[in-house]
Amino acid sequence: MARKPRESVVPLGPATELIYNDWYPAMRSEGLRGKELATTVLMGIPMVLGRRADGRIFAMRDLCPHRGIPLSYGWFDGQKLTCKYHGWSFEPCSGQCVEIPSLTSRDTLDPKRIYGTAFPCQERDGYAWVYVPGPGKGRVTNGDALPPVPELPKFSAKFRSQHLTADLPCNVDHGIIGLMDPAHGPFVHQSWWWRKQASIHEKEKHFEPIEQGFRMASHTPSANSAPYKLLGVYGEAITTTIDFVLPNRRYETIRAGDKWFSSITTVTPTVTNACRIDVYAAWNVFYHVPFVTAIATFFGRRFVAQDQVTMVQQAEGLKHDPALMLIDDADRPAKWYFALKQARLEAEKTGTPMKHPMDGPVTLHWRS
């Protein structure tokens, strides 16, 4: 097949250009307990996380400012984090140094004027969310005026929930546009319980701009998806709404009367050419059905694994740096993502308000 004209090729942007000054999920918070420390890499930054004796969670850059040894090799007593090399101790939520054992009465250095790098860290929906400021921004604390911590919308007091995660061997841009791709379902996720290639048909969806993103307006979900068909047992009209919000969040809400399902999916950069997908879902549909959480987890893991395998296979091709293209209308959400990202980066560089790339509502058509 002949390659399309060069003007159809859309550059995918710098592989390592990241969006700072926002919240990212570092890890599940349930593992942060007692005096145990946990480590991860977020946005290329090594981090150590833990939970103080009063229940507050914290995240620090996993490097002692003295000689650079990872703080995670040290000791945490529930109040302070102590470096194993020279015993410097830090209050981990603020990063303030509280003790330098080598100082004598002759020294004038005040340890409390020294800070390790601590990041604002909040617990939501079972995740440790970390606010990552831009390079050179200086010390940022939970008391500063920060955007709200992301949280999954829930519509009743009683619900069940589950989470899934998978590592992807690609940069965050590829992970995100794969997340919002509407045309891969019948191919990547083809199965008896989801979709088949034979079920492909034309679709029309309405989109509208929202702050920092765009929305697929409320609509009746696809008839070729078995999970949606199950909700028909409630005898109520079924609607679904999907939002994408910078820097990395996809929200989906499905309603059938007072029954609901909602999810937040994030694609978080870990290192330059790798990212992690996290899915957290909550629902009150089939609330009293035995084993519903185990069943949902089983199928959810298979669904995410199908995406993961595809991204691993795509990475084999991407390592050759091929020319890539995005087409209308199926790839328009991906184009909006890149335009939104560049608009936000430009606004942060210039200090001017961000200009949304969408002028108003748009109707798109594709087959899937």
Coordinates of C-alpha atoms in Angstrom, one line a residue:
M1 CA 0.0 0.0 0.0
A2 CA 1.4 3.4 -1.0
R3 CA 2.3 5.8 1.9
K4 CA 0.1 8.8 2.3
P5 CA 1.3 12.2 1.3
R6 CA 3.8 13.8 3.7
E7 CA 1.2 16.4 4.9
S8 CA -0.8 13.5 6.5
V9 CA 2.1 12.6 8.7
V10 CA 1.7 14.1 12.2
P11 CA 4.9 14.3 14.4
L12 CA 4.4 12.7 17.8
G13 CA 6.4 15.3 19.6
P14 CA 9.5 15.0 21.8
A15 CA 9.7 11.6 23.4
T16 CA 10.9 13.0 26.8
E17 CA 8.9 16.2 27.0
L18 CA 6.9 15.9 30.3
I19 CA 4.2 17.9 31.9
Y20 CA 5.2 19.0 35.4
N21 CA 3.3 20.9 38.1
D22 CA 0.6 18.3 38.5
W23 CA -0.3 15.2 40.4
Y24 CA 0.8 11.7 39.4
P25 CA 0.0 8.3 41.0
A26 CA 3.3 7.0 42.4
M27 CA 2.1 3.6 43.7
R28 CA -0.7 2.0 45.7
S29 CA -0.8 3.4 49.2
E30 CA -1.9 0.2 51.0
G31 CA 1.7 -1.0 51.0
L32 CA 2.8 2.0 53.0
R33 CA 2.6 0.9 56.6
G34 CA 4.5 0.7 59.8
K35 CA 8.2 1.6 59.4
E36 CA 8.5 0.1 56.0
L37 CA 9.8 2.2 53.1
A38 CA 8.9 1.8 49.4
T39 CA 10.7 3.0 46.3
T40 CA 9.7 3.9 42.8
V41 CA 10.7 6.0 39.9
L42 CA 8.4 8.8 38.8
M43 CA 9.1 11.2 35.9
G44 CA 12.7 9.9 36.0
I45 CA 13.0 10.8 39.6
P46 CA 13.9 8.1 42.2
M47 CA 11.5 8.4 45.1
V48 CA 11.2 6.9 48.5
L49 CA 7.7 6.7 50.1
G50 CA 6.4 5.8 53.5
R51 CA 3.8 6.5 56.2
R52 CA 4.4 8.5 59.4
A53 CA 3.2 7.3 62.7
D54 CA 0.3 9.8 62.5
G55 CA -0.9 8.2 59.2
R56 CA 0.4 10.9 56.8
I57 CA 2.1 9.5 53.7
F58 CA 5.2 11.2 52.3
A59 CA 7.4 11.1 49.2
M60 CA 11.0 12.3 49.1
R61 CA 13.7 12.2 46.4
D62 CA 15.6 9.1 47.2
L63 CA 18.9 10.8 47.5
C64 CA 20.6 12.3 50.6
P65 CA 21.6 15.9 49.9
H66 CA 24.8 15.3 51.7
R67 CA 26.6 12.7 49.7
G68 CA 23.9 11.3 47.4
I69 CA 23.3 7.8 48.8
P70 CA 19.7 6.7 48.5
L71 CA 17.7 7.5 51.7
S72 CA 15.8 4.2 51.3
Y73 CA 19.0 2.4 52.5
G74 CA 18.6 4.1 55.8
W75 CA 16.1 3.8 58.7
F76 CA 12.6 5.2 59.3
D77 CA 11.3 5.2 62.9
G78 CA 7.8 6.5 62.1
Q79 CA 8.8 10.2 62.6
K80 CA 12.1 10.8 60.8
L81 CA 14.1 9.3 58.0
T82 CA 17.8 8.7 58.7
C83 CA 20.5 8.3 56.2
K84 CA 22.7 5.2 56.7
Y85 CA 25.9 6.9 55.6
H86 CA 26.4 9.7 58.1
G87 CA 23.2 9.6 60.1
W88 CA 21.6 12.8 58.8
S89 CA 17.9 12.7 59.7
F90 CA 15.0 14.3 57.9
E91 CA 11.3 15.0 58.7
P92 CA 10.0 13.3 55.5
C93 CA 6.8 15.3 54.8
S94 CA 8.7 18.6 54.6
G95 CA 12.2 17.2 53.9
Q96 CA 13.7 19.4 56.7
C97 CA 16.9 18.1 58.2
V98 CA 16.5 17.7 61.9
E99 CA 19.9 16.3 62.9
I100 CA 23.5 16.0 61.7
P101 CA 25.3 13.8 64.3
S102 CA 28.8 14.9 63.2
L103 CA 28.3 18.6 64.3
T104 CA 30.0 19.7 67.5
S105 CA 29.4 22.7 69.8
R106 CA 31.9 24.6 67.8
D107 CA 29.9 24.4 64.6
T108 CA 27.5 27.2 63.6
L109 CA 25.6 25.2 60.9
D110 CA 21.9 25.0 61.7
P111 CA 20.6 21.6 60.3
K112 CA 17.1 22.9 60.1
R113 CA 18.1 25.2 57.3
I114 CA 18.9 22.2 55.1
Y115 CA 16.2 20.4 53.2
G116 CA 16.1 17.2 51.2
T117 CA 13.6 17.2 48.3
A118 CA 10.2 16.4 49.6
F119 CA 7.1 16.3 47.3
P120 CA 3.5 17.1 48.2
C121 CA 1.9 13.7 48.7
Q122 CA -1.8 12.8 49.2
E123 CA -3.8 9.6 49.5
R124 CA -6.8 9.2 47.2
D125 CA -8.6 6.0 46.1
G126 CA -5.9 3.9 47.5
Y127 CA -3.1 5.6 45.6
A128 CA -0.2 7.8 46.8
W129 CA -0.5 10.8 44.5
V130 CA 2.6 12.9 44.2
Y131 CA 2.8 16.5 43.0
V132 CA 5.8 16.9 40.8
P133 CA 6.9 20.6 40.3
G134 CA 8.9 21.7 37.3
P135 CA 12.7 21.6 37.4
G136 CA 14.1 24.7 39.2
K137 CA 10.7 25.6 40.7
G138 CA 12.0 25.4 44.2
R139 CA 10.4 23.8 47.3
V140 CA 6.6 23.1 47.1
T141 CA 4.5 22.0 50.0
N142 CA 1.0 20.7 50.7
G143 CA 0.2 24.1 52.0
D144 CA 0.8 25.8 48.7
A145 CA -2.0 26.6 46.2
L146 CA -2.0 23.3 44.2
P147 CA -4.6 21.8 41.9
P148 CA -7.1 19.3 43.4
V149 CA -5.8 15.8 43.9
P150 CA -7.6 13.6 41.2
E151 CA -10.4 11.4 42.6
L152 CA -12.7 8.9 41.0
P153 CA -16.4 10.1 40.8
K154 CA -18.7 7.8 42.9
F155 CA -22.5 8.0 43.0
S156 CA -23.6 6.0 46.0
A157 CA -22.3 5.2 49.5
K158 CA -22.0 1.5 48.9
F159 CA -19.8 0.2 46.0
R160 CA -17.1 -2.3 45.2
S161 CA -13.8 -1.4 43.7
Q162 CA -10.7 -2.9 42.1
H163 CA -7.4 -1.7 40.6
L164 CA -5.1 -3.0 37.9
T165 CA -1.6 -2.0 36.7
A166 CA 0.8 -2.8 33.9
D167 CA 4.2 -1.5 32.8
L168 CA 4.4 -0.3 29.2
P169 CA 7.8 -0.2 27.3
C170 CA 7.0 3.1 25.5
N171 CA 7.1 6.8 26.2
V172 CA 4.1 8.4 27.8
D173 CA 2.8 10.0 24.6
H174 CA 2.4 6.6 22.9
G175 CA 0.8 5.2 26.1
I176 CA -1.7 8.0 26.2
I177 CA -2.7 8.0 22.6
G178 CA -3.1 4.2 22.9
L179 CA -5.4 4.8 25.8
M180 CA -7.7 7.1 23.8
D181 CA -7.6 5.2 20.5
P182 CA -11.2 4.3 19.6
A183 CA -10.4 2.0 16.6
H184 CA -8.2 -0.7 18.1
G185 CA -10.9 -2.5 20.2
P186 CA -12.1 -5.1 17.7
F187 CA -8.5 -6.1 16.9
V188 CA -6.5 -5.9 20.2
H189 CA -9.5 -6.8 22.4
Q190 CA -11.4 -9.2 20.2
S191 CA -13.0 -12.0 22.2
W192 CA -16.3 -13.5 22.8
W193 CA -16.9 -11.3 25.9
W194 CA -15.9 -8.0 24.3
R195 CA -15.8 -7.5 20.5
K196 CA -15.0 -9.2 17.2
Q197 CA -13.7 -7.9 13.9
A198 CA -17.1 -9.0 12.4
S199 CA -18.9 -6.6 14.7
I200 CA -17.2 -3.4 13.3
H201 CA -19.7 -0.7 12.3
E202 CA -19.7 3.0 11.8
K203 CA -20.0 5.2 14.8
E204 CA -20.8 8.8 15.4
K205 CA -19.6 10.5 18.6
H206 CA -19.9 14.1 19.8
F207 CA -17.0 15.8 21.6
E208 CA -16.7 19.0 23.5
P209 CA -13.9 20.9 25.1
I210 CA -13.5 20.9 28.9
E211 CA -10.9 22.4 31.1
Q212 CA -7.5 20.8 30.3
G213 CA -9.1 18.3 28.1
F214 CA -12.1 17.1 26.1
R215 CA -15.2 15.0 26.6
M216 CA -17.0 12.4 24.6
A217 CA -20.5 13.5 25.4
S218 CA -23.0 11.3 27.1
H219 CA -24.2 8.6 24.7
T220 CA -25.6 5.1 24.4
P221 CA -22.6 2.7 24.6
S222 CA -21.7 0.5 21.7
A223 CA -24.0 -2.4 21.1
N224 CA -21.1 -4.7 20.1
S225 CA -19.7 -4.8 23.7
A226 CA -21.0 -7.6 25.8
P227 CA -20.3 -6.0 29.2
Y228 CA -22.6 -3.1 28.3
K229 CA -25.3 -5.5 27.2
L230 CA -25.3 -7.0 30.7
L231 CA -26.6 -3.7 32.1
G232 CA -29.8 -4.2 30.1
V233 CA -31.1 -6.5 32.9
Y234 CA -31.9 -3.3 34.9
G235 CA -34.3 -2.1 32.3
E236 CA -33.0 1.4 32.4
A237 CA -31.5 3.5 29.6
I238 CA -27.7 3.1 29.6
T239 CA -25.4 6.1 29.0
T240 CA -21.7 6.6 29.1
T241 CA -19.4 9.6 29.2
I242 CA -15.7 9.7 28.7
D243 CA -13.3 12.5 29.6
F244 CA -9.7 13.0 28.9
V245 CA -7.9 15.5 31.2
L246 CA -4.2 16.5 31.1
P247 CA -1.7 15.4 31.9
N248 CA -2.7 11.7 31.7
R249 CA -6.2 10.9 32.9
R250 CA -9.2 9.1 31.3
Y251 CA -12.4 9.1 33.2
E252 CA -15.4 6.9 32.1
T253 CA -18.8 6.9 33.7
I254 CA -21.6 4.5 32.8
R255 CA -25.1 5.0 34.3
A256 CA -28.2 2.9 34.2
G257 CA -30.7 4.5 36.5
D258 CA -29.3 4.4 40.0
K259 CA -26.7 1.8 38.9
W260 CA -23.3 3.0 37.9
F261 CA -19.7 2.1 37.0
S262 CA -16.9 4.5 36.8
S263 CA -13.2 4.3 36.2
I264 CA -10.1 6.5 36.1
T265 CA -7.2 5.3 34.0
T266 CA -3.8 7.0 34.1
V267 CA -0.6 6.6 32.1
T268 CA 2.3 7.8 34.2
P269 CA 5.9 8.3 32.9
T270 CA 8.4 6.4 34.9
V271 CA 11.6 6.7 32.9
T272 CA 12.2 8.3 29.4
N273 CA 11.0 5.4 27.3
A274 CA 8.7 3.6 29.8
C275 CA 5.4 4.3 31.5
R276 CA 2.9 2.6 33.7
I277 CA -0.9 2.3 33.2
D278 CA -3.1 2.2 36.3
V279 CA -6.8 1.5 36.3
Y280 CA -9.0 2.1 39.3
A281 CA -12.7 1.2 39.0
A282 CA -15.7 1.4 41.3
W283 CA -19.3 0.2 40.8
N284 CA -22.6 -0.7 42.4
V285 CA -23.9 -2.8 39.5
F286 CA -24.5 -6.4 40.4
Y287 CA -23.5 -5.4 44.0
H288 CA -25.0 -8.5 45.6
V289 CA -23.8 -11.0 43.0
P290 CA -21.3 -13.4 44.5
F291 CA -17.7 -13.2 43.2
V292 CA -18.5 -10.2 41.0
T293 CA -15.2 -8.5 42.1
A294 CA -13.1 -11.6 41.3
I295 CA -14.9 -12.0 37.9
A296 CA -14.4 -8.3 37.0
T297 CA -10.7 -8.5 38.0
F298 CA -10.2 -11.6 35.9
F299 CA -11.6 -10.0 32.7
G300 CA -10.0 -6.6 33.6
R301 CA -6.6 -8.1 33.8
R302 CA -7.0 -9.9 30.5
F303 CA -8.2 -6.6 28.9
V304 CA -5.2 -4.6 30.2
A305 CA -2.8 -7.5 29.3
Q306 CA -4.0 -7.3 25.7
D307 CA -3.0 -3.6 25.6
Q308 CA 0.3 -4.4 27.3
V309 CA 1.3 -7.1 24.8
T310 CA 0.4 -4.8 21.9
M311 CA 2.5 -2.0 23.3
V312 CA 5.5 -4.4 23.7
Q313 CA 5.1 -5.5 20.1
Q314 CA 4.7 -1.8 19.0
A315 CA 8.0 -1.0 20.8
E316 CA 9.8 -3.4 18.4
G317 CA 8.8 -1.2 15.5
L318 CA 9.3 2.1 17.3
K319 CA 12.9 1.4 18.1
H320 CA 13.6 1.9 14.3
D321 CA 12.2 5.5 14.6
P322 CA 9.6 5.1 11.8
A323 CA 7.6 8.0 10.3
L324 CA 4.1 7.9 11.9
M325 CA 0.8 9.3 10.9
L326 CA -2.5 10.2 12.5
I327 CA -5.7 10.2 10.4
D328 CA -9.1 11.8 10.7
D329 CA -11.5 11.1 12.4
A330 CA -10.4 8.1 14.4
D331 CA -7.1 9.7 15.5
R332 CA -8.5 13.2 16.1
P333 CA -8.5 12.6 19.9
A334 CA -4.8 11.9 19.7
K335 CA -4.3 15.1 17.7
W336 CA -6.2 17.0 20.4
Y337 CA -3.9 15.5 23.1
F338 CA -0.8 16.7 21.4
A339 CA -2.3 20.1 20.8
L340 CA -3.4 20.4 24.4
K341 CA 0.0 19.3 25.7
Q342 CA 1.8 21.8 23.6
A343 CA -0.7 24.6 24.6
R344 CA -0.1 23.8 28.3
L345 CA 3.7 23.7 27.9
E346 CA 3.7 27.0 26.1
A347 CA 1.4 28.6 28.7
E348 CA 3.8 27.5 31.5
K349 CA 6.8 28.8 29.6
T350 CA 5.3 32.2 28.8
G351 CA 3.1 32.6 31.9
T352 CA 0.1 33.3 29.8
P353 CA -3.3 31.6 30.0
M354 CA -3.5 28.3 28.2
K355 CA -5.4 28.5 24.9
H356 CA -7.6 25.4 24.3
P357 CA -7.1 24.0 20.8
M358 CA -10.8 23.1 20.4
D359 CA -13.1 26.0 19.4
G360 CA -16.3 24.2 20.3
P361 CA -18.2 20.9 20.0
V362 CA -17.1 18.5 17.2
T363 CA -18.8 15.4 15.8
L364 CA -16.5 12.6 14.6
H365 CA -17.2 9.4 12.6
W366 CA -15.2 6.2 12.5
R367 CA -15.7 2.4 12.2
S368 CA -14.9 0.1 15.1

